[in-house]
Short mmCIF file of N, CA and C in Angstrom, two decimals:
data_model
loop_
_atom_site.label_atom_id
_atom_site.label_comp_id
_atom_site.label_asym_id
_atom_site.label_seq_id
_atom_site.Cartn_x
_atom_site.Cartn_y
_atom_site.Cartn_z
N MET D 248 147.89 132.67 139.37
CA MET D 248 148.58 132.30 138.14
C MET D 248 148.25 130.85 137.83
N GLY D 249 147.86 130.55 136.59
CA GLY D 249 147.51 129.19 136.18
C GLY D 249 148.73 128.28 136.19
N LYS D 250 148.44 126.96 136.25
CA LYS D 250 149.53 125.98 136.32
C LYS D 250 150.45 126.09 135.11
N TRP D 251 149.88 126.25 133.91
CA TRP D 251 150.70 126.30 132.70
C TRP D 251 151.60 127.53 132.72
N ARG D 252 151.04 128.66 133.10
CA ARG D 252 151.82 129.89 133.15
C ARG D 252 152.94 129.76 134.18
N LEU D 253 152.62 129.15 135.32
CA LEU D 253 153.63 128.93 136.36
C LEU D 253 154.73 128.03 135.84
N SER D 254 154.38 126.98 135.09
CA SER D 254 155.38 126.08 134.52
C SER D 254 156.32 126.83 133.59
N ARG D 255 155.78 127.74 132.79
CA ARG D 255 156.62 128.51 131.87
C ARG D 255 157.57 129.41 132.66
N VAL D 256 157.10 129.97 133.77
CA VAL D 256 157.95 130.80 134.61
C VAL D 256 159.07 129.96 135.21
N VAL D 257 158.73 128.75 135.67
CA VAL D 257 159.73 127.85 136.24
C VAL D 257 160.80 127.53 135.21
N ILE D 258 160.39 127.24 133.97
CA ILE D 258 161.36 126.95 132.92
C ILE D 258 162.30 128.14 132.72
N GLN D 259 161.75 129.35 132.69
CA GLN D 259 162.59 130.52 132.49
C GLN D 259 163.57 130.71 133.64
N ILE D 260 163.12 130.50 134.87
CA ILE D 260 163.99 130.62 136.04
C ILE D 260 165.08 129.57 135.98
N LEU D 261 164.71 128.32 135.70
CA LEU D 261 165.69 127.25 135.64
C LEU D 261 166.72 127.51 134.54
N ARG D 262 166.27 128.01 133.41
CA ARG D 262 167.20 128.26 132.30
C ARG D 262 168.11 129.42 132.61
N SER D 263 167.70 130.33 133.51
CA SER D 263 168.54 131.47 133.84
C SER D 263 169.64 131.09 134.83
N ARG D 264 169.47 129.96 135.53
CA ARG D 264 170.50 129.48 136.43
C ARG D 264 171.52 128.68 135.62
N GLU D 265 172.77 128.90 135.92
CA GLU D 265 173.85 128.29 135.13
C GLU D 265 173.74 126.77 135.11
N ASP D 266 173.76 126.19 133.91
CA ASP D 266 173.81 124.74 133.69
C ASP D 266 172.65 123.95 134.30
N VAL D 267 171.51 124.59 134.55
CA VAL D 267 170.37 123.86 135.11
C VAL D 267 169.23 123.90 134.10
N ILE D 268 168.95 122.75 133.52
CA ILE D 268 167.83 122.62 132.59
C ILE D 268 167.07 121.37 133.00
N ASN D 269 165.84 121.53 133.45
CA ASN D 269 165.06 120.40 133.95
C ASN D 269 163.96 119.99 132.98
N ILE D 270 163.71 118.70 132.97
CA ILE D 270 162.58 118.13 132.24
C ILE D 270 161.39 118.18 133.20
N LEU D 271 160.27 118.72 132.75
CA LEU D 271 159.08 118.81 133.60
C LEU D 271 158.12 117.69 133.23
N VAL D 272 157.74 116.88 134.23
CA VAL D 272 156.81 115.77 134.02
C VAL D 272 155.63 115.99 134.95
N ARG D 273 154.42 115.87 134.39
CA ARG D 273 153.22 116.03 135.22
C ARG D 273 152.06 115.28 134.59
N ARG D 274 150.99 115.17 135.35
CA ARG D 274 149.75 114.55 134.87
C ARG D 274 148.75 115.66 134.63
N LEU D 275 148.03 115.57 133.53
CA LEU D 275 147.00 116.55 133.20
C LEU D 275 145.62 115.99 133.49
N SER D 276 144.70 116.86 133.82
CA SER D 276 143.30 116.45 133.94
C SER D 276 142.74 116.26 132.54
N ASP D 277 141.60 115.60 132.44
CA ASP D 277 140.94 115.44 131.14
C ASP D 277 140.63 116.80 130.53
N LYS D 278 140.23 117.75 131.37
CA LYS D 278 139.91 119.10 130.89
C LYS D 278 141.14 119.77 130.29
N GLU D 279 142.30 119.66 130.97
CA GLU D 279 143.53 120.25 130.44
C GLU D 279 143.93 119.61 129.11
N THR D 280 143.77 118.30 129.02
CA THR D 280 144.10 117.57 127.79
C THR D 280 143.25 118.08 126.63
N LYS D 281 141.96 118.27 126.88
CA LYS D 281 141.06 118.77 125.83
C LYS D 281 141.38 120.22 125.48
N THR D 282 141.63 121.05 126.50
CA THR D 282 141.93 122.47 126.28
C THR D 282 143.17 122.64 125.41
N ARG D 283 144.17 121.82 125.62
CA ARG D 283 145.42 121.90 124.85
C ARG D 283 145.31 121.21 123.49
N GLN D 284 144.19 120.54 123.25
CA GLN D 284 143.93 119.84 121.98
C GLN D 284 145.05 118.85 121.64
N ILE D 285 145.49 118.13 122.64
CA ILE D 285 146.61 117.21 122.50
C ILE D 285 146.34 116.13 121.46
N THR D 286 145.10 115.66 121.38
CA THR D 286 144.80 114.57 120.44
C THR D 286 144.93 115.02 118.98
N SER D 287 145.02 116.33 118.73
CA SER D 287 145.21 116.82 117.36
C SER D 287 146.69 116.93 116.99
N TRP D 288 147.59 116.75 117.96
CA TRP D 288 149.02 116.81 117.68
C TRP D 288 149.47 115.57 116.93
N PRO D 289 150.58 115.65 116.21
CA PRO D 289 151.11 114.45 115.52
C PRO D 289 151.47 113.35 116.53
N VAL D 290 151.60 112.13 116.01
CA VAL D 290 151.98 110.98 116.84
C VAL D 290 153.35 110.49 116.40
N TRP D 291 154.19 110.19 117.37
CA TRP D 291 155.53 109.66 117.14
C TRP D 291 155.64 108.32 117.83
N THR D 292 156.26 107.36 117.18
CA THR D 292 156.46 106.03 117.78
C THR D 292 157.94 105.68 117.74
N LYS D 293 158.35 104.84 118.70
CA LYS D 293 159.74 104.40 118.74
C LYS D 293 159.81 103.04 119.43
N GLU D 294 160.58 102.14 118.81
CA GLU D 294 160.77 100.80 119.37
C GLU D 294 161.78 100.88 120.52
N VAL D 295 161.94 99.77 121.22
CA VAL D 295 162.93 99.68 122.30
C VAL D 295 164.30 100.01 121.71
N SER D 296 164.97 100.99 122.30
CA SER D 296 166.25 101.46 121.76
C SER D 296 166.87 102.47 122.72
N GLU D 297 168.06 102.93 122.37
CA GLU D 297 168.73 104.03 123.07
C GLU D 297 169.31 104.97 122.03
N PHE D 298 169.20 106.28 122.29
CA PHE D 298 169.73 107.27 121.35
C PHE D 298 169.93 108.60 122.04
N ASP D 299 170.84 109.40 121.50
CA ASP D 299 171.10 110.75 122.00
C ASP D 299 170.12 111.71 121.36
N CYS D 300 169.80 112.77 122.10
CA CYS D 300 168.85 113.76 121.59
C CYS D 300 169.26 115.15 122.06
N TYR D 301 169.11 116.14 121.20
CA TYR D 301 169.32 117.54 121.55
C TYR D 301 168.06 118.31 121.15
N TYR D 302 167.55 119.13 122.06
CA TYR D 302 166.34 119.91 121.81
C TYR D 302 166.72 121.35 121.46
N ASP D 303 166.56 121.70 120.17
CA ASP D 303 166.85 123.07 119.76
C ASP D 303 165.62 123.97 119.89
N SER D 304 164.51 123.38 120.33
CA SER D 304 163.31 124.14 120.69
C SER D 304 162.58 123.36 121.78
N ILE D 305 161.61 123.99 122.39
CA ILE D 305 160.83 123.34 123.46
C ILE D 305 159.93 122.28 122.83
N GLU D 306 159.87 121.11 123.45
CA GLU D 306 158.92 120.08 123.02
C GLU D 306 157.98 119.75 124.18
N ASP D 307 156.69 119.73 123.89
CA ASP D 307 155.69 119.21 124.80
C ASP D 307 155.23 117.89 124.23
N CYS D 308 155.03 116.89 125.09
CA CYS D 308 154.52 115.62 124.59
C CYS D 308 153.65 114.96 125.65
N PHE D 309 152.80 114.07 125.17
CA PHE D 309 151.90 113.30 126.02
C PHE D 309 152.10 111.84 125.65
N LEU D 310 152.64 111.05 126.59
CA LEU D 310 152.93 109.65 126.32
C LEU D 310 151.65 108.82 126.38
N LEU D 311 151.31 108.22 125.25
CA LEU D 311 150.13 107.36 125.17
C LEU D 311 150.45 105.93 125.61
N GLU D 312 151.64 105.47 125.24
CA GLU D 312 152.09 104.12 125.56
C GLU D 312 153.59 104.15 125.80
N GLY D 313 154.07 103.21 126.60
CA GLY D 313 155.50 103.01 126.72
C GLY D 313 156.10 103.48 128.03
N GLU D 314 157.40 103.26 128.10
CA GLU D 314 158.18 103.64 129.27
C GLU D 314 159.56 104.06 128.79
N VAL D 315 160.05 105.18 129.32
CA VAL D 315 161.31 105.77 128.90
C VAL D 315 162.08 106.25 130.13
N GLU D 316 163.40 106.18 130.05
CA GLU D 316 164.27 106.88 130.99
C GLU D 316 165.08 107.87 130.17
N VAL D 317 165.03 109.14 130.55
CA VAL D 317 165.79 110.17 129.85
C VAL D 317 166.88 110.65 130.80
N THR D 318 168.13 110.53 130.36
CA THR D 318 169.26 110.94 131.18
C THR D 318 169.84 112.22 130.60
N ALA D 319 169.79 113.29 131.40
CA ALA D 319 170.33 114.59 130.98
C ALA D 319 171.85 114.55 131.04
N SER D 320 172.49 115.53 130.42
CA SER D 320 173.94 115.57 130.37
C SER D 320 174.56 115.71 131.77
N ASP D 321 173.78 116.19 132.75
CA ASP D 321 174.29 116.29 134.12
C ASP D 321 174.13 114.98 134.90
N GLY D 322 173.58 113.93 134.23
CA GLY D 322 173.42 112.62 134.86
C GLY D 322 172.07 112.37 135.51
N LYS D 323 171.23 113.40 135.59
CA LYS D 323 169.91 113.24 136.20
C LYS D 323 169.03 112.39 135.29
N VAL D 324 168.42 111.33 135.88
CA VAL D 324 167.54 110.43 135.14
C VAL D 324 166.09 110.79 135.42
N THR D 325 165.30 110.96 134.36
CA THR D 325 163.88 111.27 134.48
C THR D 325 163.08 110.12 133.89
N PRO D 326 162.33 109.39 134.75
CA PRO D 326 161.45 108.32 134.22
C PRO D 326 160.18 108.93 133.65
N ILE D 327 159.72 108.38 132.52
CA ILE D 327 158.49 108.84 131.87
C ILE D 327 157.67 107.62 131.51
N THR D 328 156.38 107.64 131.86
CA THR D 328 155.49 106.51 131.58
C THR D 328 154.21 107.00 130.92
N ALA D 329 153.44 106.05 130.38
CA ALA D 329 152.17 106.38 129.74
C ALA D 329 151.32 107.23 130.68
N GLY D 330 150.73 108.28 130.10
CA GLY D 330 149.89 109.20 130.86
C GLY D 330 150.62 110.45 131.32
N ASP D 331 151.95 110.48 131.16
CA ASP D 331 152.73 111.66 131.56
C ASP D 331 152.70 112.73 130.47
N TYR D 332 152.59 113.99 130.89
CA TYR D 332 152.74 115.14 130.02
C TYR D 332 154.11 115.72 130.33
N VAL D 333 154.95 115.85 129.32
CA VAL D 333 156.35 116.19 129.54
C VAL D 333 156.73 117.42 128.72
N THR D 334 157.52 118.29 129.33
CA THR D 334 158.08 119.43 128.61
C THR D 334 159.60 119.30 128.64
N PHE D 335 160.19 119.20 127.43
CA PHE D 335 161.63 119.15 127.28
C PHE D 335 162.08 120.56 126.91
N PRO D 336 162.94 121.19 127.73
CA PRO D 336 163.33 122.58 127.46
C PRO D 336 164.32 122.72 126.32
N GLN D 337 164.28 123.86 125.68
CA GLN D 337 165.23 124.18 124.63
C GLN D 337 166.64 124.15 125.22
N GLY D 338 167.57 123.56 124.47
CA GLY D 338 168.96 123.49 124.92
C GLY D 338 169.32 122.22 125.66
N LEU D 339 168.34 121.34 125.88
CA LEU D 339 168.59 120.11 126.61
C LEU D 339 169.33 119.10 125.73
N SER D 340 170.42 118.55 126.26
CA SER D 340 171.11 117.41 125.66
C SER D 340 170.85 116.22 126.57
N CYS D 341 170.45 115.09 125.98
CA CYS D 341 170.09 113.95 126.81
C CYS D 341 170.23 112.65 126.03
N ARG D 342 170.04 111.56 126.75
CA ARG D 342 170.03 110.23 126.13
C ARG D 342 168.71 109.57 126.49
N TRP D 343 167.99 109.12 125.48
CA TRP D 343 166.74 108.39 125.65
C TRP D 343 167.03 106.90 125.74
N LYS D 344 166.43 106.25 126.73
CA LYS D 344 166.44 104.79 126.82
C LYS D 344 164.98 104.36 126.79
N VAL D 345 164.54 103.83 125.65
CA VAL D 345 163.16 103.38 125.49
C VAL D 345 163.09 101.96 126.03
N ILE D 346 162.41 101.80 127.16
CA ILE D 346 162.32 100.51 127.85
C ILE D 346 161.22 99.64 127.26
N SER D 347 160.09 100.27 126.94
CA SER D 347 159.01 99.58 126.21
C SER D 347 158.52 100.53 125.13
N PRO D 348 158.07 100.00 123.98
CA PRO D 348 157.75 100.84 122.82
C PRO D 348 156.88 102.05 123.16
N VAL D 349 157.24 103.18 122.56
CA VAL D 349 156.61 104.46 122.85
C VAL D 349 155.69 104.89 121.71
N ARG D 350 154.58 105.47 122.12
CA ARG D 350 153.68 106.17 121.21
C ARG D 350 153.28 107.43 121.95
N LYS D 351 153.52 108.59 121.32
CA LYS D 351 153.24 109.86 122.00
C LYS D 351 152.72 110.91 121.03
N HIS D 352 151.90 111.82 121.56
CA HIS D 352 151.54 113.04 120.85
C HIS D 352 152.65 114.05 121.19
N TYR D 353 152.99 114.91 120.24
CA TYR D 353 154.05 115.89 120.48
C TYR D 353 153.81 117.17 119.71
N ARG D 354 154.45 118.24 120.20
CA ARG D 354 154.48 119.50 119.46
C ARG D 354 155.75 120.24 119.87
N PHE D 355 156.29 121.01 118.93
CA PHE D 355 157.44 121.87 119.19
C PHE D 355 156.96 123.31 119.19
N ARG D 356 157.59 124.11 120.02
CA ARG D 356 157.25 125.54 120.05
C ARG D 356 158.49 126.37 120.25
#
C-alpha cells in the first residue's frame, strides 16, 4: 500500500475513534511533490498572529515559508515549519499561532 493511501487509512481510523483527530505532518520527496502538482495549488499567506480555525473539509498544504504552532481542542500542539506537508482532517477545531510569516500552497478536498 502506498504512503498516501496508508495516510488516508490512518485518518479514517483516527476519525473513527472517539474524540481523536490528528494533524498529519510529513516531508515529501521531490518526486511526490511533482506527482501531487503542489506548485499548481493556490498560495496563502499570513502575518505573525493567532486565530481560531475549524476545518469543515480536509486541507492539504505545503509550507513554503514560516513557522506555526497549531493547538488542537484537546491541547495537543503540532509544530509546522517550512518544507512540511500537512493534512488537517475534517472536523478539526484548533488555534493557529503564526510564529513567523507563513506562505503555503493549499487545497481542500
